[in-house]
CSV table of C-alpha atoms in Angstrom, one decimal:
chain,number,residue,atom,x,y,z
A,1,GLU,CA,93.5,42.5,-39.5
A,2,ILE,CA,90.7,40.3,-38.1
A,3,GLU,CA,91.8,40.1,-34.5
A,4,GLY,CA,88.7,40.9,-32.4
A,5,ARG,CA,86.4,41.0,-35.3
A,6,GLY,CA,86.4,36.9,-36.4
A,7,VAL,CA,86.1,35.8,-40.0
A,8,LEU,CA,83.6,37.0,-42.3
A,9,PRO,CA,81.4,33.9,-43.2
A,10,ASP,CA,80.7,33.1,-46.9
A,11,VAL,CA,76.9,32.8,-46.0
A,12,ALA,CA,75.8,35.2,-43.4
A,13,VAL,CA,73.2,33.6,-41.1
A,14,PRO,CA,72.6,33.4,-37.2
A,15,SER,CA,75.0,31.3,-35.4
A,16,GLU,CA,72.1,29.0,-34.3
A,17,ARG,CA,71.5,28.1,-37.9
A,18,ALA,CA,75.1,28.0,-39.3
A,19,LEU,CA,75.3,24.0,-39.1
A,20,GLU,CA,72.1,23.5,-40.6
A,21,THR,CA,72.8,26.1,-43.4
A,22,ALA,CA,76.1,24.2,-44.0
A,23,HIS,CA,74.5,20.8,-44.4
A,24,ARG,CA,72.0,22.3,-46.7
A,25,LEU,CA,74.5,24.0,-48.8
A,26,ALA,CA,76.8,21.0,-48.8
A,27,LEU,CA,73.9,18.4,-50.0
A,28,ARG,CA,72.9,21.2,-53.0
A,29,ARG,CA,76.7,20.8,-54.2
A,30,ILE,CA,77.1,16.9,-53.8
A,31,VAL,CA,73.5,15.7,-54.9
A,32,PRO,CA,74.0,16.7,-58.5
A,33,THR,CA,77.5,15.0,-58.7
A,34,ILE,CA,76.0,11.4,-57.6
A,35,VAL,CA,76.0,9.1,-60.5
A,36,ASP,CA,74.6,6.0,-59.0
A,37,SER,CA,70.9,6.3,-59.2
A,38,ALA,CA,69.7,4.6,-55.8
A,39,GLN,CA,72.4,6.5,-53.8
A,40,ARG,CA,71.3,9.8,-55.8
A,41,ARG,CA,67.6,9.0,-54.7
A,42,GLN,CA,68.7,8.6,-50.9
A,43,PHE,CA,70.5,11.8,-50.8
A,44,GLU,CA,67.7,13.6,-52.6
A,45,GLN,CA,65.6,12.4,-49.9
A,46,ILE,CA,67.9,13.2,-47.3
A,47,GLN,CA,68.1,17.0,-49.0
A,48,HIS,CA,64.3,17.1,-48.9
A,49,ASP,CA,64.2,16.4,-45.0
A,50,VAL,CA,66.8,18.8,-44.4
A,51,ASP,CA,64.8,21.4,-46.5
A,52,ALA,CA,61.7,20.7,-44.9
A,53,ASP,CA,62.9,20.8,-41.5
A,54,ALA,CA,64.6,24.1,-42.3
A,55,ALA,CA,61.1,25.3,-43.2
A,56,GLY,CA,59.6,23.9,-40.2
A,57,ARG,CA,57.6,21.3,-42.0
A,58,THR,CA,57.5,17.5,-40.9
A,59,THR,CA,60.0,15.3,-42.7
A,60,THR,CA,59.6,11.9,-44.2
A,61,GLN,CA,61.9,10.5,-41.4
A,62,GLY,CA,59.3,11.5,-38.7
A,63,GLY,CA,61.1,14.4,-37.2
């Protein structure tokens, strides 16, 4: 029974980092499956920027 306890996550992270973590994990699974090279480069850049943001570094998108 989980009443009162909630659901245990697949990846335990603080709630304020849950969306960011889900985004990063999704990109890690999706990027390797992209066949179109231009689209893959675009998603690799997004992945780089999301990872950089998570690490507190400046991204190529200026944020």
